[in-house]
Coordinates of C-alpha atoms in Angstrom, one line a residue:
M90 CA 3.2 6.8 -34.1
A91 CA 2.8 3.8 -36.0
D92 CA 0.7 0.5 -35.2
P93 CA 2.4 -1.6 -33.5
G94 CA 0.6 -4.3 -36.3
M95 CA 1.2 -3.2 -38.8
S96 CA 2.3 -6.2 -41.3
V97 CA 5.4 -4.3 -42.3
S98 CA 8.3 -2.6 -41.1
P99 CA 9.8 -0.2 -41.2
Y100 CA 6.4 1.8 -41.9
W101 CA 5.8 5.2 -40.9
E102 CA 2.9 7.5 -40.6
L103 CA 2.4 10.8 -42.1
T104 CA -0.5 13.5 -40.4
F105 CA -1.2 16.3 -42.7
D106 CA -3.5 18.9 -41.4
T107 CA -6.2 20.7 -43.4
N108 CA -3.6 23.2 -44.5
G109 CA -1.2 20.8 -45.8
D110 CA 1.2 20.8 -42.4
V111 CA 2.7 18.1 -41.7
D112 CA 3.1 16.2 -37.9
P113 CA 6.9 17.5 -37.5
S114 CA 7.8 15.0 -35.0
E115 CA 6.2 12.2 -37.4
R116 CA 8.6 13.8 -40.7
D117 CA 11.5 13.9 -38.2
R118 CA 10.8 10.8 -37.6
L119 CA 11.1 10.1 -40.9
L120 CA 14.2 12.0 -42.2
A121 CA 16.3 10.5 -39.1
Q122 CA 15.3 6.9 -39.8
V123 CA 14.7 6.0 -43.4
T124 CA 18.7 6.5 -43.9
E125 CA 19.2 4.5 -40.7
R126 CA 16.9 2.0 -41.0
G127 CA 18.3 1.3 -44.9
V128 CA 15.5 1.6 -47.4
R129 CA 16.6 2.2 -50.5
D130 CA 12.6 1.9 -51.7
L131 CA 10.2 3.8 -50.3
V132 CA 6.0 3.0 -51.1
V133 CA 4.0 6.1 -50.3
F134 CA 0.8 5.8 -50.1
A135 CA -2.2 7.8 -49.6
H136 CA -6.0 7.0 -48.8
G137 CA -9.2 8.2 -50.3
W138 CA -11.8 9.0 -48.2
N139 CA -12.0 6.8 -44.5
E140 CA -13.6 8.4 -41.4
D141 CA -10.7 8.1 -39.2
R142 CA -6.8 7.4 -38.3
S143 CA -7.8 3.9 -37.4
A144 CA -9.5 3.0 -41.0
A145 CA -6.3 4.6 -43.0
T146 CA -4.2 2.0 -40.9
A147 CA -6.1 -0.7 -41.6
L148 CA -6.4 0.0 -45.4
Y149 CA -2.6 0.1 -45.4
R150 CA -1.6 -3.0 -43.3
R151 CA -3.6 -5.0 -45.6
F152 CA -2.6 -3.4 -49.1
F153 CA 1.0 -3.3 -47.9
A154 CA 1.1 -7.0 -46.7
P155 CA 2.2 -8.8 -49.4
F156 CA 4.7 -6.6 -50.6
P157 CA 7.9 -8.6 -48.5
G158 CA 6.7 -11.6 -50.6
L159 CA 6.6 -10.4 -53.7
A160 CA 10.3 -8.1 -53.4
P161 CA 12.0 -10.7 -50.8
H162 CA 15.1 -9.6 -51.8
A163 CA 13.8 -5.7 -51.8
R164 CA 15.4 -2.8 -48.9
L165 CA 11.5 -1.7 -48.7
G166 CA 10.4 0.8 -46.8
Y167 CA 6.1 2.6 -46.1
V168 CA 4.7 5.6 -45.3
G169 CA 1.1 6.1 -44.6
V170 CA -0.4 9.7 -45.6
V171 CA -2.7 10.4 -42.7
W172 CA -5.0 13.5 -43.8
P173 CA -8.2 15.2 -42.9
S174 CA -10.5 13.0 -45.1
M175 CA -14.2 11.8 -44.6
R176 CA -16.6 8.3 -45.7
F177 CA -20.1 8.2 -44.5
S178 CA -19.9 6.1 -42.6
D179 CA -22.7 3.6 -44.2
E180 CA -20.6 2.8 -47.2
P181 CA -19.5 -0.1 -47.9
I182 CA -16.0 -1.1 -48.3
P183 CA -15.3 -4.5 -49.7
D184 CA -13.2 -7.0 -47.6
F185 CA -13.2 -5.2 -44.8
P186 CA -16.1 -5.5 -41.6
K187 CA -19.2 -3.4 -42.0
S188 CA -19.1 -0.6 -39.9
V189 CA -21.8 -0.7 -36.6
V190 CA -23.5 1.9 -38.5
A191 CA -24.1 -0.1 -41.5
T192 CA -25.3 -3.6 -39.8
E193 CA -27.6 -1.4 -37.5
A194 CA -29.6 0.3 -40.8
E195 CA -29.6 -3.3 -42.1
A196 CA -31.1 -4.8 -39.1
A197 CA -33.5 -1.5 -38.3
P198 CA -32.9 1.8 -40.2
G199 CA -32.4 4.3 -38.6
P200 CA -32.0 8.4 -39.2
A201 CA -30.9 8.8 -43.0
L202 CA -27.4 10.3 -41.4
D203 CA -26.2 8.9 -38.7
K204 CA -24.5 10.5 -35.6
D205 CA -21.5 9.0 -37.2
T206 CA -21.5 10.9 -40.5
R207 CA -23.1 13.7 -38.9
R208 CA -19.9 14.5 -36.8
A209 CA -18.0 14.0 -39.8
L210 CA -20.0 16.6 -41.7
L211 CA -19.3 18.9 -38.6
A212 CA -16.0 18.4 -39.4
V213 CA -15.9 19.2 -43.2
F214 CA -18.3 21.9 -42.3
P215 CA -17.4 23.8 -39.6
G216 CA -19.7 26.1 -37.7
R217 CA -22.7 24.5 -39.7
A218 CA -24.4 22.7 -37.3
S219 CA -28.2 24.0 -37.4
A220 CA -27.2 24.2 -41.3
L221 CA -26.6 20.3 -41.0
D222 CA -29.2 19.4 -38.3
R223 CA -32.1 21.0 -40.5
L224 CA -31.0 19.0 -43.6
A225 CA -30.8 15.8 -41.6
R226 CA -34.2 16.2 -40.8
L227 CA -35.1 16.6 -44.1
L228 CA -34.0 13.3 -45.1
D229 CA -35.6 12.0 -42.6
E230 CA -39.3 13.9 -43.3
R231 CA -38.8 14.1 -47.4
P232 CA -41.8 16.7 -47.3
E233 CA -43.7 16.7 -50.0
G234 CA -44.0 19.4 -52.9
D235 CA -41.2 21.6 -53.9
A236 CA -40.0 23.8 -51.5
G237 CA -38.4 20.8 -49.6
P238 CA -35.8 19.9 -52.2
A239 CA -35.4 23.8 -52.9
E240 CA -34.5 24.1 -49.6
F241 CA -32.1 21.1 -49.4
G242 CA -30.4 22.6 -51.7
R243 CA -30.0 25.9 -50.6
L244 CA -28.9 24.4 -47.6
V245 CA -26.1 22.6 -49.4
R246 CA -25.1 25.4 -50.9
L247 CA -24.6 27.2 -47.8
L248 CA -22.5 24.6 -46.8
L249 CA -19.9 25.2 -49.6
D250 CA -20.3 28.7 -49.2
G251 CA -16.7 29.5 -47.7
A252 CA -15.8 25.9 -48.1
E253 CA -12.4 24.1 -49.3
R254 CA -12.2 24.7 -52.8
P255 CA -10.6 22.4 -55.7
A256 CA -7.0 24.2 -56.3
A257 CA -6.6 25.9 -60.0
D258 CA -8.5 23.0 -61.9
T259 CA -8.6 24.4 -64.8
D260 CA -9.8 21.6 -66.2
E261 CA -13.1 21.1 -64.0
P262 CA -14.0 25.7 -63.8
G263 CA -16.0 26.6 -61.4
L264 CA -18.6 25.1 -58.8
P265 CA -20.1 21.9 -60.5
A266 CA -23.7 22.9 -62.2
V267 CA -25.1 19.8 -59.8
F268 CA -25.0 22.5 -56.9
T269 CA -26.2 25.5 -58.6
E270 CA -28.8 24.4 -60.3
D271 CA -32.3 22.9 -59.4
P272 CA -31.9 20.7 -56.8
A273 CA -34.9 18.8 -57.8
T274 CA -33.5 17.7 -60.7
A275 CA -30.0 17.1 -59.2
C276 CA -31.6 14.4 -56.4
A277 CA -34.4 12.9 -59.2
E278 CA -31.1 12.3 -61.3
F279 CA -29.5 11.2 -58.6
A280 CA -32.4 9.0 -57.5
D281 CA -32.2 7.4 -61.2
A282 CA -28.5 6.9 -61.3
L283 CA -28.6 5.0 -57.7
G284 CA -31.8 3.0 -58.7
A285 CA -29.5 1.8 -61.9
V286 CA -26.5 1.4 -60.2
A287 CA -28.6 -1.0 -57.3
A288 CA -30.3 -3.0 -60.3
P289 CA -28.2 -3.3 -63.4
G290 CA -30.0 -3.2 -66.4
G291 CA -33.2 -1.8 -65.2
A292 CA -36.3 -2.5 -64.4
E293 CA -39.8 -2.8 -67.4
G294 CA -41.5 0.5 -67.6
F295 CA -41.3 3.8 -66.4
S296 CA -41.5 6.0 -63.6
L297 CA -40.9 9.2 -62.2
P298 CA -37.7 9.0 -59.4
N299 CA -38.1 11.0 -56.3
P300 CA -36.1 13.0 -55.6
W301 CA -35.7 12.4 -51.8
D302 CA -34.3 9.3 -52.7
G303 CA -31.3 10.9 -54.2
A304 CA -31.2 13.9 -51.6
K305 CA -28.1 12.1 -49.3
E306 CA -26.1 11.4 -52.6
L307 CA -26.3 15.5 -53.2
L308 CA -25.2 16.4 -49.8
R309 CA -22.7 13.5 -50.3
Q310 CA -21.0 15.2 -53.4
A311 CA -20.7 18.4 -51.3
A312 CA -18.4 16.6 -48.5
Y313 CA -16.7 14.7 -51.7
Y314 CA -15.9 17.9 -53.5
T315 CA -14.6 19.4 -50.6
M316 CA -12.3 16.5 -50.0
K317 CA -10.9 17.4 -53.1
G318 CA -10.0 20.4 -53.0
R319 CA -8.7 19.1 -49.8
A320 CA -6.9 16.5 -51.1
G321 CA -5.0 18.9 -53.8
T322 CA -4.1 21.2 -51.2
V323 CA -2.1 19.0 -48.5
G324 CA -0.8 16.8 -51.5
E325 CA 1.1 20.4 -53.3
H326 CA 1.8 22.8 -50.4
G327 CA 2.6 19.4 -48.0
L328 CA 4.1 16.0 -49.1
G329 CA 5.6 17.4 -52.3
P330 CA 7.6 20.0 -50.1
L331 CA 7.8 17.1 -47.3
L332 CA 9.8 14.9 -50.3
G333 CA 11.9 17.8 -51.5
R334 CA 13.2 17.4 -48.0
L335 CA 13.9 13.8 -47.7
A336 CA 15.6 14.3 -51.1
A337 CA 18.5 16.5 -49.3
K338 CA 18.5 14.5 -46.8
A339 CA 18.7 11.0 -48.4
P340 CA 18.9 11.1 -52.0
G341 CA 19.7 7.7 -52.6
V342 CA 16.0 6.7 -51.7
R343 CA 14.1 6.3 -54.7
V344 CA 10.5 7.2 -53.4
H345 CA 7.2 5.2 -54.9
L346 CA 4.1 7.5 -54.7
V347 CA 0.8 5.7 -54.5
G348 CA -3.0 7.5 -54.0
H349 CA -6.3 5.3 -53.7
S350 CA -9.5 8.1 -54.6
F351 CA -8.5 11.3 -53.3
G352 CA -5.4 10.4 -52.6
G353 CA -4.6 9.8 -56.1
R354 CA -5.1 13.6 -56.3
L355 CA -3.0 13.9 -53.1
V356 CA -0.1 12.2 -54.6
S357 CA -0.5 13.9 -58.2
F358 CA -0.8 17.9 -56.6
A359 CA 2.3 16.5 -55.1
L360 CA 3.9 16.4 -58.0
R361 CA 3.6 20.1 -58.2
G362 CA 5.0 21.1 -55.0
L363 CA 8.5 19.2 -55.4
P364 CA 11.2 21.0 -55.9
S365 CA 12.4 21.5 -59.4
A366 CA 15.1 19.9 -58.7
V367 CA 14.3 16.6 -56.7
R368 CA 14.0 13.7 -59.3
T369 CA 14.1 10.8 -56.9
V370 CA 10.3 10.1 -57.6
K371 CA 10.5 6.8 -59.0
S372 CA 7.0 5.5 -59.9
V373 CA 3.2 7.0 -59.6
T374 CA 0.5 4.8 -59.5
L375 CA -3.5 5.5 -59.0
L376 CA -6.3 3.6 -58.3
E377 CA -9.3 4.5 -58.8
G378 CA -8.0 8.5 -59.1
A379 CA -11.2 10.4 -58.0
F380 CA -10.6 13.5 -60.4
S381 CA -9.9 14.6 -63.7
H382 CA -9.1 12.1 -66.4
Y383 CA -7.5 15.2 -68.4
A384 CA -6.0 16.0 -65.8
F385 CA -2.7 15.3 -67.1
A386 CA -3.7 17.2 -70.5
R387 CA -1.4 19.9 -72.2
R388 CA -4.6 21.2 -74.1
L389 CA -8.2 19.8 -73.2
P390 CA -10.0 18.7 -76.7
D391 CA -13.3 20.9 -76.0
D392 CA -10.7 23.5 -75.8
P393 CA -7.7 23.3 -77.1
H394 CA -6.3 26.9 -75.1
R395 CA -7.2 25.1 -72.1
S396 CA -5.1 22.8 -69.9
G397 CA -5.6 19.9 -67.5
A398 CA -4.9 21.1 -63.8
L399 CA -2.1 19.1 -63.7
K400 CA -0.5 19.8 -67.4
D401 CA 2.9 17.7 -67.6
Q402 CA 3.5 17.1 -64.5
Q403 CA 3.7 12.6 -65.1
L404 CA 7.1 14.5 -66.8
R405 CA 8.1 15.1 -62.9
V406 CA 8.4 11.5 -62.5
D407 CA 11.7 9.8 -63.3
G408 CA 9.7 6.4 -64.4
P409 CA 5.9 5.9 -65.1
L410 CA 1.9 7.1 -64.0
V411 CA 0.3 4.4 -63.6
C412 CA -3.7 4.5 -63.8
C413 CA -5.4 1.6 -62.6
Y414 CA -9.0 1.9 -63.4
S415 CA -12.6 0.0 -63.5
R416 CA -15.7 0.3 -64.8
F417 CA -17.4 -1.7 -62.2
D418 CA -16.0 1.8 -60.2
A419 CA -20.2 3.4 -60.2
A420 CA -18.6 6.6 -57.8
L421 CA -16.5 7.7 -60.9
G422 CA -18.2 6.1 -63.7
T423 CA -21.8 7.3 -62.6
F424 CA -21.8 10.0 -60.2
Y425 CA -18.6 11.5 -60.2
P426 CA -19.4 13.1 -63.8
L427 CA -23.6 13.1 -62.9
A428 CA -22.3 15.5 -60.1
A429 CA -20.1 17.6 -62.1
R430 CA -22.3 18.3 -65.2
L431 CA -26.1 17.7 -64.9
S432 CA -27.3 16.4 -68.4
G433 CA -29.8 19.2 -68.8
D434 CA -32.0 16.8 -70.8
D435 CA -34.7 14.0 -69.7
R436 CA -32.9 11.3 -70.6
S437 CA -31.8 8.2 -67.5
C438 CA -28.4 8.1 -66.5
L439 CA -28.2 4.3 -66.4
G440 CA -25.2 3.1 -64.6
N441 CA -22.3 2.9 -67.0
E442 CA -24.2 4.4 -69.6
I443 CA -23.8 8.0 -68.1
A444 CA -20.6 8.7 -70.1
A445 CA -22.5 8.1 -73.4
V446 CA -25.3 10.8 -72.0
L447 CA -22.6 13.2 -70.4
G448 CA -20.1 13.5 -72.9
P449 CA -16.3 12.5 -72.1
R450 CA -15.3 16.1 -70.7
W451 CA -16.9 14.7 -66.7
G452 CA -14.8 11.6 -67.0
A453 CA -12.7 10.7 -64.0
L454 CA -9.1 9.2 -63.8
G455 CA -10.1 5.5 -62.0
H456 CA -13.4 5.2 -64.7
D457 CA -11.1 5.1 -68.2
G458 CA -7.6 6.1 -67.3
V459 CA -5.7 8.9 -68.7
Q460 CA -7.2 10.8 -71.3
S461 CA -5.5 13.2 -74.5
V462 CA -1.9 12.7 -73.5
P463 CA -0.2 11.7 -76.1
G464 CA 1.8 8.2 -76.0
T465 CA -0.5 7.0 -73.1
V466 CA -0.2 3.4 -73.1
A467 CA -2.8 1.1 -72.7
L468 CA -3.2 -2.5 -71.0
D469 CA -5.1 -4.8 -69.4
L470 CA -4.0 -6.1 -66.1
A471 CA -2.7 -9.4 -67.1
R472 CA -1.1 -8.3 -69.2
A473 CA 0.9 -5.6 -67.7
L474 CA 2.1 -7.8 -65.1
A475 CA 3.4 -10.5 -67.7
G476 CA 5.2 -8.3 -70.1
G477 CA 6.2 -5.3 -68.1
L478 CA 5.9 -1.5 -67.5
P479 CA 6.6 1.3 -69.8
A480 CA 10.0 3.1 -68.3
S481 CA 8.5 6.3 -68.3
G482 CA 4.9 8.2 -69.4
C483 CA 1.1 7.8 -68.8
V484 CA 0.2 4.1 -68.9
N485 CA -3.4 3.4 -68.1
I486 CA -3.9 0.0 -66.7
D487 CA -8.0 -1.7 -67.2
A488 CA -7.9 -3.8 -63.9
A489 CA -11.2 -4.3 -64.1
S490 CA -10.4 -7.7 -63.5
V491 CA -10.1 -7.5 -59.4
V492 CA -11.6 -4.3 -59.1
R493 CA -15.4 -5.3 -59.5
R494 CA -16.6 -5.8 -55.8
G495 CA -18.8 -3.5 -54.1
G496 CA -22.8 -2.3 -53.7
P497 CA -24.4 1.1 -53.7
P498 CA -23.8 3.9 -54.6
A499 CA -20.0 3.7 -54.7
G500 CA -19.7 0.0 -56.6
A501 CA -16.3 -1.2 -56.9
H502 CA -14.5 2.3 -55.8
S503 CA -13.1 0.9 -52.6
D504 CA -12.2 -2.9 -53.9
I505 CA -8.1 -2.8 -54.2
L506 CA -6.9 -5.1 -51.9
H507 CA -5.3 -7.0 -54.2
P508 CA -2.3 -8.7 -54.4
E509 CA -2.2 -8.1 -58.1
L510 CA -2.3 -4.3 -57.2
A511 CA 0.5 -4.6 -55.3
R512 CA 2.2 -5.7 -57.9
V513 CA 1.6 -3.5 -60.3
V514 CA 3.6 -0.7 -58.2
L515 CA 6.2 -2.7 -57.9
A516 CA 6.6 -3.5 -61.5
A517 CA 5.8 0.7 -61.8
G518 CA 9.1 0.9 -59.2
R519 CA 11.4 -1.8 -60.9
V520 CA 11.5 -3.2 -57.5
T521 CA 12.3 -6.3 -57.6

């Protein structure tokens, strides 16, 4: 059931499992009520990494709140997609109260993996309790020498053995090297990058990073890699077909897809799961999308014989596909490319300079927008809101003027609760 304290109405929630199967009662309620409630424009929002339903619902409550005032004459309806993702509970989110875990950790640092995070990891990697227990002990004990990081890396790979993988990502083939190469090197690079994010500009002098300072980030990336695969599955096999059923039941309803982080991947893969004749998706807005900036490319710059995982899927949108990005997103500007591909040399990865170190191949949409799609329009946020948006095609919007707050390791990745971004969604869909 929808939260009775939701800021907008009518509002529905759709809950999907790891296979993309939707809760039948929630699906049937939406299909039965959307026309009955007189909805003309339906905004469907998919969250990124969140630890539970209450966090997702709180995000939707706050993001949707400005919409009625911004479009007072529109017949709007709202859907919050709830899918099995996770977030490390010590990770701060701007505009949300600090979790109990984060508050306690500041007052009295405890185990590297708190009980809530361990429980969430076990849900992501079922049957791996002993491996997770050992990983937690290693993070706490931080043994000296090479054997500890080597064991840590082996256990992280064990978690990924048999776990969900990103579906058909021809732009990002295979398991990222960060999980297959020397774990001490990977953890040391993460430690270096964490230091740069925590203290932009760096300090004078040079010191070798301690691999244990970056080990938790390696584990975090393993969880996020699994979430990435799950988001594609839920989008293509869950949300996409459901939107097809909605189009058949209520063909006059205009759908506007919004996704944050891996939720951007979810709604983008929903385009691939749409029945071929459906043209009811009128806009897509990606907020700090956590997947390859070449996802929609017909040809990859470094290999013209290969394409992005979502080649030409923007053409399934009867309107624009808008990508909002920010250079202050450390999760995507620093850790996404580093996890996708280790630099393999001895140069330090200093914050957003990592893109120059690794090259553009490993970039994310939420860091620099859609790449290698001819005709993509580039705007800053002020111009986008003042002058209107193109009626079709890909549109990159530099949203760094508002998406700029957040601490390490993610930076501004979750700083999306701004009325300006709500206005972008409405402008993309021509909703007034």
